[in-house]
XYZ file of C-alpha atoms in Angstrom:
457
model
C 148.368 69.060 56.248
C 148.508 71.617 59.050
C 149.179 68.784 61.483
C 151.720 66.977 59.362
C 153.836 70.004 58.393
C 155.190 70.638 61.927
C 155.620 66.882 62.357
C 157.645 66.729 59.151
C 159.824 69.635 60.264
C 160.464 68.087 63.676
C 161.220 64.682 62.211
C 163.475 66.116 59.493
C 165.413 68.116 62.088
C 165.854 65.108 64.376
C 166.752 62.903 61.422
C 169.408 65.352 60.180
C 171.000 65.481 63.628
C 171.309 61.677 63.569
C 171.783 60.861 59.890
C 174.801 63.067 59.161
C 177.029 61.648 61.925
C 175.685 58.110 61.431
C 176.296 58.329 57.683
C 179.782 59.598 58.493
C 180.309 56.657 60.840
C 179.002 54.209 58.212
C 181.384 55.780 55.715
C 184.212 55.413 58.212
C 183.301 51.783 58.949
C 183.156 50.989 55.234
C 186.457 52.759 54.655
C 188.189 50.994 57.560
C 187.277 47.685 55.899
C 187.959 48.949 52.371
C 191.056 51.065 52.898
C 193.299 48.002 53.096
C 191.988 46.801 49.728
C 192.356 50.213 48.066
C 195.879 50.812 49.356
C 196.943 47.285 48.395
C 195.777 48.158 44.892
C 198.570 50.731 44.821
C 201.090 47.908 45.297
C 199.828 45.214 42.942
C 196.675 43.572 41.624
C 197.659 40.288 43.326
C 198.037 41.906 46.751
C 194.704 43.687 46.366
C 192.864 40.518 45.292
C 194.341 38.500 48.162
C 193.426 41.100 50.785
C 189.926 41.377 49.313
C 189.354 37.612 49.570
C 190.861 37.485 53.061
C 188.541 40.324 54.023
C 185.604 37.952 53.581
C 186.516 36.416 56.957
C 186.372 39.809 58.657
C 183.122 40.433 56.802
C 181.700 37.194 58.187
C 182.649 38.291 61.702
C 181.056 41.703 61.231
C 177.804 39.919 60.380
C 177.718 38.618 63.956
C 178.522 42.085 65.242
C 175.758 43.532 63.085
C 173.229 41.055 64.451
C 174.205 41.684 68.071
C 174.392 45.446 67.613
C 171.008 45.508 65.883
C 169.423 43.635 68.779
C 171.130 45.972 71.241
C 170.102 48.983 69.161
C 166.437 47.934 69.028
C 166.199 47.661 72.807
C 168.366 50.718 73.517
C 166.332 53.014 71.252
C 163.019 52.004 72.824
C 164.318 52.172 76.416
C 165.926 55.503 75.554
C 162.404 56.688 74.758
C 161.572 55.847 78.392
C 164.934 57.297 79.623
C 165.670 53.970 81.364
C 169.474 54.130 81.615
C 169.700 51.184 84.009
C 168.175 48.820 81.460
C 170.347 50.265 78.685
C 173.417 49.492 80.836
C 172.241 45.887 81.086
C 171.723 45.732 77.303
C 175.339 46.835 76.747
C 176.640 44.212 79.190
C 174.739 41.418 77.448
C 175.840 42.512 73.960
C 179.519 42.837 74.971
C 179.577 39.403 76.602
C 178.363 37.562 73.510
C 180.393 39.773 71.165
C 183.609 38.923 73.024
C 182.873 35.185 72.865
C 182.383 35.328 69.092
C 185.521 37.463 68.670
C 187.688 34.945 70.532
C 186.311 32.112 68.385
C 187.061 33.929 65.099
C 190.501 34.959 66.354
C 191.418 31.363 67.209
C 190.348 29.891 63.870
C 191.803 32.698 61.744
C 195.145 32.721 63.540
C 195.598 28.929 63.512
C 194.354 27.888 60.042
C 194.491 30.920 57.689
C 195.511 28.867 54.641
C 192.518 26.545 55.045
C 190.210 29.558 55.080
C 191.834 31.069 51.985
C 191.482 27.826 50.008
C 187.731 28.148 50.314
C 187.900 31.269 48.132
C 190.644 30.466 45.649
C 193.080 27.796 44.427
C 195.674 30.368 43.352
C 198.752 29.645 45.518
C 200.028 33.213 45.360
C 196.694 34.622 46.507
C 196.587 32.041 49.315
C 200.084 32.994 50.497
C 199.371 36.729 50.558
C 195.912 36.287 52.077
C 197.160 33.959 54.823
C 199.750 36.494 55.938
C 197.088 39.178 56.101
C 194.569 36.989 57.965
C 196.987 35.784 60.618
C 197.955 39.321 61.533
C 194.552 40.992 61.333
C 192.948 38.319 63.539
C 194.240 40.219 66.601
C 191.966 43.154 65.724
C 188.943 40.939 66.349
C 189.672 40.936 70.096
C 189.091 44.699 70.252
C 186.557 45.280 67.508
C 183.594 43.463 69.049
C 183.581 45.437 72.307
C 184.032 48.829 70.681
C 181.286 48.148 68.112
C 178.762 47.302 70.831
C 179.570 50.447 72.796
C 179.360 52.679 69.711
C 176.021 51.133 68.727
C 174.463 51.689 72.148
C 175.553 55.329 72.495
C 174.403 55.971 68.916
C 170.967 54.591 69.796
C 170.950 57.063 72.707
C 171.147 59.845 70.078
C 174.865 60.431 70.660
C 175.711 59.816 67.033
C 178.278 62.613 66.834
C 180.333 61.080 69.628
C 180.142 57.649 68.020
C 181.242 59.094 64.682
C 184.135 61.009 66.225
C 185.534 57.872 67.866
C 185.281 55.951 64.596
C 186.927 58.866 62.754
C 189.993 58.596 64.962
C 190.233 54.886 64.103
C 190.035 55.598 60.360
C 192.585 58.411 60.382
C 195.060 56.310 62.325
C 194.489 53.335 60.031
C 195.171 55.408 56.904
C 198.213 57.019 58.496
C 199.704 53.689 59.585
C 198.960 52.157 56.167
C 200.654 55.022 54.344
C 203.765 54.735 56.501
C 204.005 50.994 55.853
C 203.305 51.110 52.109
C 205.142 54.245 51.020
C 208.009 54.475 53.514
C 208.783 51.137 55.194
C 208.020 48.475 52.548
C 207.406 50.204 49.172
C 208.940 47.342 47.154
C 208.272 44.344 49.423
C 204.682 43.264 48.799
C 204.533 40.430 51.327
C 205.817 42.564 54.182
C 203.515 45.400 53.107
C 200.482 43.089 53.301
C 201.360 41.994 56.849
C 202.127 45.540 57.975
C 198.827 46.883 56.610
C 197.015 44.262 58.673
C 199.043 45.321 61.720
C 197.970 48.914 61.097
C 194.333 47.886 61.368
C 195.067 46.010 64.593
C 196.672 49.064 66.202
C 193.842 51.353 65.083
C 191.188 48.998 66.500
C 192.850 48.748 69.910
C 193.187 52.538 70.087
C 189.471 52.798 69.237
C 188.611 50.410 72.075
C 190.822 52.338 74.500
C 188.989 55.531 73.550
C 185.619 53.852 74.227
C 186.762 52.564 77.624
C 188.170 55.927 78.693
C 184.995 57.721 77.617
C 182.716 55.247 79.389
C 184.683 55.646 82.640
C 185.170 59.421 82.596
C 182.131 60.903 80.825
C 179.766 58.137 79.788
C 176.350 57.405 81.316
C 176.933 53.674 80.686
C 180.031 51.531 81.237
C 181.554 48.181 80.292
C 180.315 45.734 82.951
C 179.657 42.012 83.273
C 175.991 40.890 83.284
C 174.335 40.110 86.614
C 171.938 37.296 87.500
C 169.026 39.494 88.605
C 165.552 38.483 87.500
C 165.185 41.665 85.471
C 168.418 40.859 83.641
C 167.225 37.348 82.804
C 163.999 38.757 81.361
C 165.978 41.320 79.395
C 168.222 38.532 78.091
C 165.104 36.762 76.773
C 164.013 39.956 75.031
C 167.522 40.475 73.641
C 167.590 37.072 71.994
C 163.954 37.340 70.899
C 164.803 40.327 68.722
C 168.453 39.516 68.005
C 168.254 35.907 66.811
C 166.050 36.578 63.753
C 168.250 39.545 62.781
C 171.397 37.502 63.425
C 169.988 34.688 61.320
C 169.165 37.203 58.612
C 172.703 38.593 58.516
C 174.253 35.113 58.567
C 172.017 33.804 55.766
C 172.651 36.930 53.692
C 176.361 37.150 54.535
C 177.187 33.509 53.882
C 175.379 33.822 50.573
C 177.522 36.848 49.679
C 180.621 34.945 50.754
C 179.514 32.059 48.561
C 179.123 34.417 45.592
C 182.658 35.690 46.302
C 183.840 32.076 46.240
C 182.084 31.534 42.890
C 183.797 34.639 41.511
C 187.116 33.494 42.972
C 186.897 30.206 41.069
C 185.925 31.876 37.795
C 188.768 34.337 37.218
C 191.413 36.228 39.192
C 190.699 39.258 36.993
C 187.042 39.117 37.995
C 188.126 38.920 41.652
C 190.169 42.106 41.237
C 187.338 43.948 39.477
C 184.793 42.795 42.055
C 187.097 43.948 44.866
C 187.026 47.497 43.531
C 183.325 47.444 42.609
C 182.399 46.299 46.118
C 184.371 49.137 47.713
C 182.760 51.749 45.452
C 179.279 50.315 45.978
C 179.648 50.182 49.769
C 180.896 53.772 49.945
C 178.114 55.029 47.671
C 175.299 53.734 49.892
C 176.609 55.033 53.228
C 174.076 57.880 53.339
C 171.299 55.372 52.687
C 172.562 53.361 55.646
C 172.587 56.538 57.718
C 168.906 57.089 56.961
C 168.121 53.501 57.960
C 170.104 53.684 61.213
C 169.102 57.216 62.192
C 165.466 56.653 61.319
C 165.361 53.392 63.261
C 166.612 55.205 66.388
C 163.815 57.761 66.079
C 161.123 55.184 65.305
C 162.285 53.065 68.243
C 162.150 56.108 70.507
C 158.650 57.044 69.321
C 157.395 53.488 69.856
C 158.993 53.361 73.308
C 157.119 56.571 74.136
C 153.870 55.053 72.809
C 153.582 57.519 69.895
C 152.406 55.008 67.279
C 151.096 57.480 64.679
C 154.296 59.501 64.873
C 156.322 56.327 64.272
C 154.117 55.414 61.295
C 154.557 58.845 59.746
C 158.321 58.641 60.314
C 158.417 55.321 58.469
C 156.664 56.855 55.462
C 159.165 59.704 55.338
C 162.102 57.306 55.623
C 160.841 55.224 52.698
C 160.663 58.317 50.502
C 164.138 59.459 51.508
C 165.509 55.966 50.858
C 164.268 56.106 47.253
C 165.747 59.564 46.680
C 169.150 58.818 48.171
C 169.331 55.422 46.485
C 169.024 57.221 43.162
C 171.705 59.717 44.245
C 173.996 56.832 45.256
C 173.629 55.251 41.818
C 174.462 58.525 40.092
C 177.464 58.971 42.379
C 178.930 55.666 41.208
C 178.676 56.739 37.572
C 180.227 60.138 38.301
C 183.145 58.577 40.209
C 184.004 56.005 37.508
C 186.889 57.986 35.967
C 188.393 58.638 39.414
C 188.177 54.944 40.319
C 190.031 53.883 37.166
C 192.744 56.467 37.820
C 193.395 55.248 41.388
C 193.595 51.463 41.084
C 196.007 49.498 38.911
C 194.212 46.771 36.908
C 195.023 44.963 33.679
C 192.866 45.486 30.591
C 190.594 42.476 31.220
C 189.896 43.452 34.825
C 189.196 47.042 33.737
C 186.567 45.838 31.254
C 184.915 43.761 33.979
C 184.967 46.693 36.391
C 183.361 49.010 33.850
C 180.334 46.738 33.501
C 180.150 46.030 37.235
C 179.942 49.728 38.088
C 176.999 50.247 35.723
C 175.176 47.309 37.340
C 176.032 48.588 40.819
C 174.507 51.994 40.031
C 171.060 50.425 39.530
C 171.600 48.014 42.424
C 171.948 50.935 44.859
C 168.342 52.084 44.405
C 166.800 48.762 45.454
C 169.488 48.295 48.115
C 168.656 51.642 49.702
C 164.943 50.859 49.856
C 165.393 47.352 51.264
C 168.013 48.262 53.870
C 165.949 51.203 55.123
C 162.715 49.235 55.413
C 164.022 45.834 56.556
C 167.072 46.799 58.626
C 165.746 50.163 59.769
C 161.974 50.372 60.068
C 161.086 46.713 60.672
C 163.763 46.074 63.275
C 162.967 49.307 65.160
C 159.471 47.937 65.811
C 160.573 44.398 66.672
C 159.507 42.914 63.297
C 162.853 41.174 62.839
C 161.795 37.819 61.377
C 160.791 39.039 57.917
C 164.350 39.790 56.798
C 165.523 36.306 57.745
C 162.860 34.502 55.705
C 163.147 36.922 52.799
C 166.919 36.495 52.429
C 166.716 32.732 52.949
C 164.316 32.327 50.044
C 165.851 34.916 47.708
C 169.575 34.294 48.296
C 169.571 30.526 48.789
C 166.531 29.589 46.753
C 167.089 31.850 43.745
C 170.360 33.820 43.476
C 172.964 31.219 44.520
C 171.545 28.362 42.400
C 171.322 30.701 39.393
C 174.858 31.981 40.015
C 176.254 28.444 40.245
C 174.515 27.362 37.027
C 175.630 30.495 35.159
C 179.263 30.084 36.279
C 179.885 26.336 36.129
C 177.196 24.834 33.882
C 176.622 27.390 31.133
C 179.930 29.266 31.623
C 178.303 32.611 30.874
C 180.443 35.769 30.537
C 181.610 37.233 33.874
C 179.485 40.382 33.511
C 176.336 38.305 32.994
C 177.256 36.289 36.089
C 177.736 39.518 38.073
C 174.340 40.776 36.905
C 172.643 37.584 38.065
C 174.186 37.629 41.545
C 173.240 41.323 41.886
C 169.505 40.700 41.373
C 168.744 39.865 45.022
C 167.725 43.371 46.084
C 165.483 43.804 43.024
C 163.712 40.510 43.736
C 163.167 41.405 47.420
C 161.810 44.919 46.876
C 158.142 44.227 45.923
C 157.649 41.747 48.800
C 159.340 44.124 51.245
C 157.062 47.020 50.338
C 153.917 44.876 50.657
C 155.065 43.822 54.129
C 155.742 47.439 55.054
C 152.212 48.532 54.117
C 150.771 45.939 56.516
C 152.255 47.967 59.443
C 153.018 44.922 61.573
C 156.202 46.669 62.682
C 154.415 49.220 64.888
C 155.181 47.626 68.287
C 156.231 48.929 71.712
C 158.471 46.155 73.083
C 159.630 47.744 76.360
C 159.052 46.308 79.857
C 158.833 47.904 83.296
C 161.817 46.158 84.892
C 161.523 47.985 88.182
C 158.519 45.787 88.933
C 160.548 42.648 88.281
C 163.661 43.607 90.200
């Protein structure tokens, strides 16, 4: 105990320095995505539902960003442990190149065929019309978002979480300000124009965020936006990048498409259920931001320890993170229950949608505990040590082998009540938890994955 007490104090201090700004950034990221939905709820239930369904396309794109940024974060954290800035610069260049390619692809499809995309989620013509307007405008934000997200991820993995959070904060504040101007001053009674203008607000905020990142990288940053080179060391780093990124990317795609499919199931069940789910998702995502901060902050520290060769310190850090994940998952669940009255006072829903939302929030409160544990262990601890394949196989089996088939049967075969359907599609984290913990106790994630690139160059 005399050895572990100082270690706990050091780890807790380092974790606090990272977790608070990272949790703030996660909150900001969640709010940037959710603020459009919430503010549309002040206009009408139809506008809010349409924007929520259209947001599934942006969500799908962010899954690619999450995969690329996780791969970049894994390598950055471990090379940061070695203070190898040259290799970190190469990691950023690789991540930005692939992120930009994916962004251009999503922009092209979303701008050209927004109605086709909306028809995947609903057959309601009014929702399709509103959602198409929103999608066509917001697609321009994709061209900026990918680059800024890669830069923010890399500097965060270099323990500059406060800077990363401050840049994201500017984006959020501007987004809210632009939204408020459009909704309350320019188009207070014109829903269709308000939907398009809210999307434009997000576009402007994202490009300002990117400009901030570029200016910082040029004037004060230790790394900059650059194209990859063809050096041998860069080719070897590219192999490492894809080795650790592809399983994580596959994991996010498998999980994300499954969530999108559940949104499509909900969209074909009831427009009232869509509205209630839109609000429940926002509340749930905001409640678990601190849990995500623990996962992200802890993964930076574990990656740094492993890069320095301090295996026992990394193992101890993982144990502490698991405990904190349980505690803050419970706090997140309680937060949802406490905020229920405030949620009902903000959004405008009809009586049926309110009843659905009431049940969904109770289910979400319990969901947060398992979600916190799984995200911390799988997305935080495992990926920090290069054990990135487990999450892919776990989500493939659970989401596609269990949850989606059950959800489809409940919705379209047995026509069970919407709340029962929501309960079934929320069981994924509970099912994954026992297997995840068994995998954690095997300690296969304790790996130093760095190379000495100076020898290759």
